[in-house]
Coordinates of C-alpha atoms in Angstrom, one line a residue:
X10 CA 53.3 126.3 146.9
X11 CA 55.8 127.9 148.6
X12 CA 56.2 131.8 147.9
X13 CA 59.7 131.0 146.9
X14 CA 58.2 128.7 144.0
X15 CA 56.1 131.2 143.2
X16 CA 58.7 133.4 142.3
X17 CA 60.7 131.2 140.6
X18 CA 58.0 130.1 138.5
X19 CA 57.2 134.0 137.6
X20 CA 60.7 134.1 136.7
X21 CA 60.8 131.4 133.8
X22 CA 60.0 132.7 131.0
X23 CA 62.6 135.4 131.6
X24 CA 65.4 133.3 132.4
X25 CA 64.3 130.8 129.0
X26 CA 65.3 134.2 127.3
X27 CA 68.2 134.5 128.7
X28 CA 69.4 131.0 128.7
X29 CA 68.3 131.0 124.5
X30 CA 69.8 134.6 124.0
X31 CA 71.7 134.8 120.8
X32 CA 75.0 136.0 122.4
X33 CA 75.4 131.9 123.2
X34 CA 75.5 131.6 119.0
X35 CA 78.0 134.1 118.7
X36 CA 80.3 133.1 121.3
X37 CA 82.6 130.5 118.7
X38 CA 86.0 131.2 119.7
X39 CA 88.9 132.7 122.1
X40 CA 88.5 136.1 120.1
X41 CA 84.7 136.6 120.9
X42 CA 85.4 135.3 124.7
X43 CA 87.8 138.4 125.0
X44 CA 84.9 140.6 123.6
X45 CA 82.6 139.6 126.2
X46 CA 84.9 139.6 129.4
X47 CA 86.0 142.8 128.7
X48 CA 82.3 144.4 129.2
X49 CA 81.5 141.6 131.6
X50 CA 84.2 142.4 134.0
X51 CA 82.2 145.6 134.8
X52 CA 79.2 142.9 136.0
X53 CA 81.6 140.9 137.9
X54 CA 82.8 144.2 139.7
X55 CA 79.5 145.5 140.4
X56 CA 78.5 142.0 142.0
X57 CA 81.0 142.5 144.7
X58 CA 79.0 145.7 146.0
X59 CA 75.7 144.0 145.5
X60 CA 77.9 141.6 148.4
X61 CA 79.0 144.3 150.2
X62 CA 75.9 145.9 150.4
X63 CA 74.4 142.9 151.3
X64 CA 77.3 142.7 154.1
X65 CA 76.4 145.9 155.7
X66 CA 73.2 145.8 155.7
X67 CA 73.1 142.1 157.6
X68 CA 76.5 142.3 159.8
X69 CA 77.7 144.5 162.1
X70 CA 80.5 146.1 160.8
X71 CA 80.7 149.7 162.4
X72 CA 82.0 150.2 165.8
X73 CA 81.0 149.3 169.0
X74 CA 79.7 146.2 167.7
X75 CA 76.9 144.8 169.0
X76 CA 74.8 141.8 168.2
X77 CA 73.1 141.7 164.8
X78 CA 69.4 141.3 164.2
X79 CA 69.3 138.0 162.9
X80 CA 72.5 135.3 162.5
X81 CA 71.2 133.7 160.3
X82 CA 71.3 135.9 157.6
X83 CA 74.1 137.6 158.7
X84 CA 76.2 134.3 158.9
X85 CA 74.7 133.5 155.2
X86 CA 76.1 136.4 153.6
X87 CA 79.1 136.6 155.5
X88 CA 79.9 132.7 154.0
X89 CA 79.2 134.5 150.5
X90 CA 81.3 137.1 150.9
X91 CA 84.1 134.5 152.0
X92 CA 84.0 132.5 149.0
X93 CA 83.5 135.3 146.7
X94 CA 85.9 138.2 148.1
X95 CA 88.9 135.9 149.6
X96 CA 89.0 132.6 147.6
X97 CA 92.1 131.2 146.8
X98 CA 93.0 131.1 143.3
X99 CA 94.6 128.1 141.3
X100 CA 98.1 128.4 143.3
X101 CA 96.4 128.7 147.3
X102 CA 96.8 132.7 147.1
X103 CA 93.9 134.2 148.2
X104 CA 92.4 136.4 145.8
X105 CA 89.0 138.0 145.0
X106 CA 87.1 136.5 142.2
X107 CA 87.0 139.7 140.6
X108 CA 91.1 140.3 140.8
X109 CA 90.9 136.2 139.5
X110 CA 88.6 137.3 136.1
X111 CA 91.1 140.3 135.5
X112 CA 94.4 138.0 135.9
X113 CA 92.4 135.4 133.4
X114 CA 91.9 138.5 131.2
X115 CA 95.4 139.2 131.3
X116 CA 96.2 135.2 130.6
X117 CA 94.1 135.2 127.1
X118 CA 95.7 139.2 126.1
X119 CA 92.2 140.3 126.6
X120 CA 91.3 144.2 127.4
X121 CA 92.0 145.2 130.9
X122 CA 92.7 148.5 131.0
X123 CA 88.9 150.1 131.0
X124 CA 88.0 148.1 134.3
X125 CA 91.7 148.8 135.8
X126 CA 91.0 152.4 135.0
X127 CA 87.3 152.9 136.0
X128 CA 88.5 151.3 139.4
X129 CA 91.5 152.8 140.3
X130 CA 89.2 156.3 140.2
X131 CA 86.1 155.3 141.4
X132 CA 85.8 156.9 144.8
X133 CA 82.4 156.6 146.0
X134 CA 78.8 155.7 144.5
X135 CA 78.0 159.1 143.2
X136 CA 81.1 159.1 141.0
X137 CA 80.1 155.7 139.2
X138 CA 77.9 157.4 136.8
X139 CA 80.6 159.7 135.9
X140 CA 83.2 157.5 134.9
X141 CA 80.7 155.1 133.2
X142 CA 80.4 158.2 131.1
X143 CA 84.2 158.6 130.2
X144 CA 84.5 155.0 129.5
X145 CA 84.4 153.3 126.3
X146 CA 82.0 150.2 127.1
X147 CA 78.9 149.3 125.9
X148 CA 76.0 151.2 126.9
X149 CA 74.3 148.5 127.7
X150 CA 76.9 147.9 129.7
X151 CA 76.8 150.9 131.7
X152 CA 73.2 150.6 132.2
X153 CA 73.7 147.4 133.7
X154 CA 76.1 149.1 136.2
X155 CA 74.2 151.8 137.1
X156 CA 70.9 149.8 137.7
X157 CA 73.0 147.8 140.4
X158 CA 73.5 151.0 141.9
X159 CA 70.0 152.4 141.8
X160 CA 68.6 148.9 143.8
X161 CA 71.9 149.3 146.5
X162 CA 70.6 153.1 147.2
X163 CA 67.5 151.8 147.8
X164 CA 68.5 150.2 151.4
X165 CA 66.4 147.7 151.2
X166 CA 68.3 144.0 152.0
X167 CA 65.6 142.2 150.6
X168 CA 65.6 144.1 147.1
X169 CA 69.4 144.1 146.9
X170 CA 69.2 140.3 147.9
X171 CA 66.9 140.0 144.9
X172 CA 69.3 141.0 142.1
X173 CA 71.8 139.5 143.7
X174 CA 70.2 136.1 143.6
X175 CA 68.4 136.5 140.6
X176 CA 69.8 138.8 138.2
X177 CA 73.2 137.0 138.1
X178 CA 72.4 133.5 137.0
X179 CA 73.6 132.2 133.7
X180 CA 75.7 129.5 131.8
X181 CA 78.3 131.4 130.3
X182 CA 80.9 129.6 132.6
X183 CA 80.1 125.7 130.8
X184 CA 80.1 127.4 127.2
X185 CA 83.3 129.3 128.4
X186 CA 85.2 126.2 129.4
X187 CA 84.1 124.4 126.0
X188 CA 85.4 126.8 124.0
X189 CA 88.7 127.6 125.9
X190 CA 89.7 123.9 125.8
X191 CA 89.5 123.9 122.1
X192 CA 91.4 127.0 121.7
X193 CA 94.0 125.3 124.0
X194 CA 94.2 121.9 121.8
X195 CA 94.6 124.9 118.9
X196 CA 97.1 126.6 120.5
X197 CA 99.2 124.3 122.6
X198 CA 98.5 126.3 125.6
X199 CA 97.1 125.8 128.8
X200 CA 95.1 128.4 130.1
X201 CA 95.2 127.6 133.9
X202 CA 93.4 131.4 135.4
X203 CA 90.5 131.0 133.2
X204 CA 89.7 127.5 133.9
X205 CA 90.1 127.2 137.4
X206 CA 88.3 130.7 137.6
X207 CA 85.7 129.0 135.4
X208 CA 85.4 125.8 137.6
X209 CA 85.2 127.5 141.0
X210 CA 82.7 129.7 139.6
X211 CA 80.5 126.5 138.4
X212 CA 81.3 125.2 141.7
X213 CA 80.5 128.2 144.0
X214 CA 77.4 129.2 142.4
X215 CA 75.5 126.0 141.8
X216 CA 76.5 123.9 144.9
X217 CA 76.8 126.8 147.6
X218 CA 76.2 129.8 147.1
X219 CA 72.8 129.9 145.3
X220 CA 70.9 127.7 147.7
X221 CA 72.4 129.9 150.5
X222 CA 70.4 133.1 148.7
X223 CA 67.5 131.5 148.4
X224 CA 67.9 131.2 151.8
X225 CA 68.7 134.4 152.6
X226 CA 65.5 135.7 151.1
X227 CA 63.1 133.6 152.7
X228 CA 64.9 134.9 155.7
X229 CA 64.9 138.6 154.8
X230 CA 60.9 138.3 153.6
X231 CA 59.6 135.9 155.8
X232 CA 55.6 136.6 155.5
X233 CA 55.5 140.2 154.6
X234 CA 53.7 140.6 151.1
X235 CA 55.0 143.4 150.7
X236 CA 58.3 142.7 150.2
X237 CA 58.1 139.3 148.2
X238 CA 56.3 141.4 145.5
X239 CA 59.1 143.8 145.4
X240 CA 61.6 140.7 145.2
X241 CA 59.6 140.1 142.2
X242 CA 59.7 143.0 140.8
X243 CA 63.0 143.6 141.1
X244 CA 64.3 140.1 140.3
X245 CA 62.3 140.5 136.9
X246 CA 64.0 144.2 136.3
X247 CA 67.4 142.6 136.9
X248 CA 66.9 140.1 134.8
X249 CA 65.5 142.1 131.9
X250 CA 69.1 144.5 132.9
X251 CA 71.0 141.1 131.9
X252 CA 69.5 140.3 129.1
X253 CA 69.8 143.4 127.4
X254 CA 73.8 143.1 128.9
X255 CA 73.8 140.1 126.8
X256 CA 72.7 142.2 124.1
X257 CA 74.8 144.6 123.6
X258 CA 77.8 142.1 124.0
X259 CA 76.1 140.1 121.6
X260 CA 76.4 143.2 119.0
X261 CA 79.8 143.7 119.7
X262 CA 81.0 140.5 118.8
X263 CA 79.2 140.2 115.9
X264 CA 80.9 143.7 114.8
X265 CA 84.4 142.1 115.7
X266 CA 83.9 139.6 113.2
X267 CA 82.5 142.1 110.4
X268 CA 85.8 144.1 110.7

């Protein structure tokens, strides 16, 4: 068994509570979606400097440039990075899949202004923490945000590639798309950002871009112990970070409904 597998099959029972999490029983209708994408949108942000990250630590991208260490992981994250920070959206415009969620925000009236706010001022990574503060999101939420931080300080490709691969899987995006296309029979409206956004992110994740960072971690380990424990260790933390993500979205929701 491959020390991939392994992994994978330390990871189970972690991701079965994720995948069973009650936040998929709460998530009914249109109303709850715009609950959770307002908090989420701080996850999808955050993802895009787990990329970067990920960018500088495998690519050249200081000057002079020279030759990197190893292509092949250089050329795996820089197709990530690709799809993820210049897709095109549903009209051929090329757009980040983070300025895609916010305009499918903005389609469904949901809450935009926190993220619009916390990234406008957010200047550097000691200043994150700060404006988490002054926020008013979930503190879950915020301890979600500042976890992806604490793993990109540590420098470490290998860890960083570890939440990035394995702290960010779910199935939100299949419930998502159920429930949208019965609020659009409800409504009469067609709600074209959020289900291409939806689609490409299905499509992205499951048929590219995860088998490329497996990849990219049997690259970045190779046979060094060392580091495929702390790939465990931290895909475990970052999974344990989503879950209680989940949580505190799941709480919100349910408070929505009480009012």
């Amino acid at each position: 068994m491959s020390r991939l597998h392994i992994i994978e099959k330390e990871l189970k029972v972690l991701q079965e509570k994720l995948h069973t999490h009650e936040l998929y029983n709460v998530l009914n209708d249109l109303e709850d979606v715009k609950v959770f994408m307002q908090e989420h949108v701080f996850a999808v942000w955050d993802f895009m400097s787990l990329l970067k990250a990920l960018q500088q630590q495998l690519t050249c991208v200081s000057l002079p440039w020279i030759p990197v260490k190893n292509a092949i992981t250089a050329r795996f994250i820089n197709e990530i990075v690709h799809g993820e920070e210049t897709d095109v959206n549903e009209v051929g415009v090329p757009k980040s899949h983070f300025e895609m969620y916010v305009e499918a925000m903005e389609e469904i009236s949901a809450d935009t202004s926190q993220i619009l706010n916390f990234s406008k001022q957010v200047s550097d990574i000691d200043s994150i923490e700060r404006l988490l503060e002054k926020s008013d999101i979930d503190e879950k939420t915020k301890e979600f945000v500042n976890f992806t931080f604490n793993v990109i300080k540590t420098n470490k490709p290998h860890i960083i590639a570890a939440s990035f691969t394995f702290g960010r899987e779910d199935i939100i995006p299949d419930m998502f798309l159920q429930i949208v296309k019965k609020a659009e029979l409800k409504e009469g409206k067609n709600y074209t950002k959020l289900n291409y956004y939806l689609e490409r992110h299905i499509e992205l994740d499951g048929d590219e871009h995860g088998p490329l960072a497996l990849s990219m971690i049997k690259e970045l380990c190779g046979n060094d112990t060392e580091k495929w424990e702390e790939v465990l260790f931290y895909a475990k933390e970052s999974i344990l970070k989503r879950i209680d993500l989940w949580s505190g979205i799941t709480e919100k929701i349910k408070k929505q409904v009480l009012v």
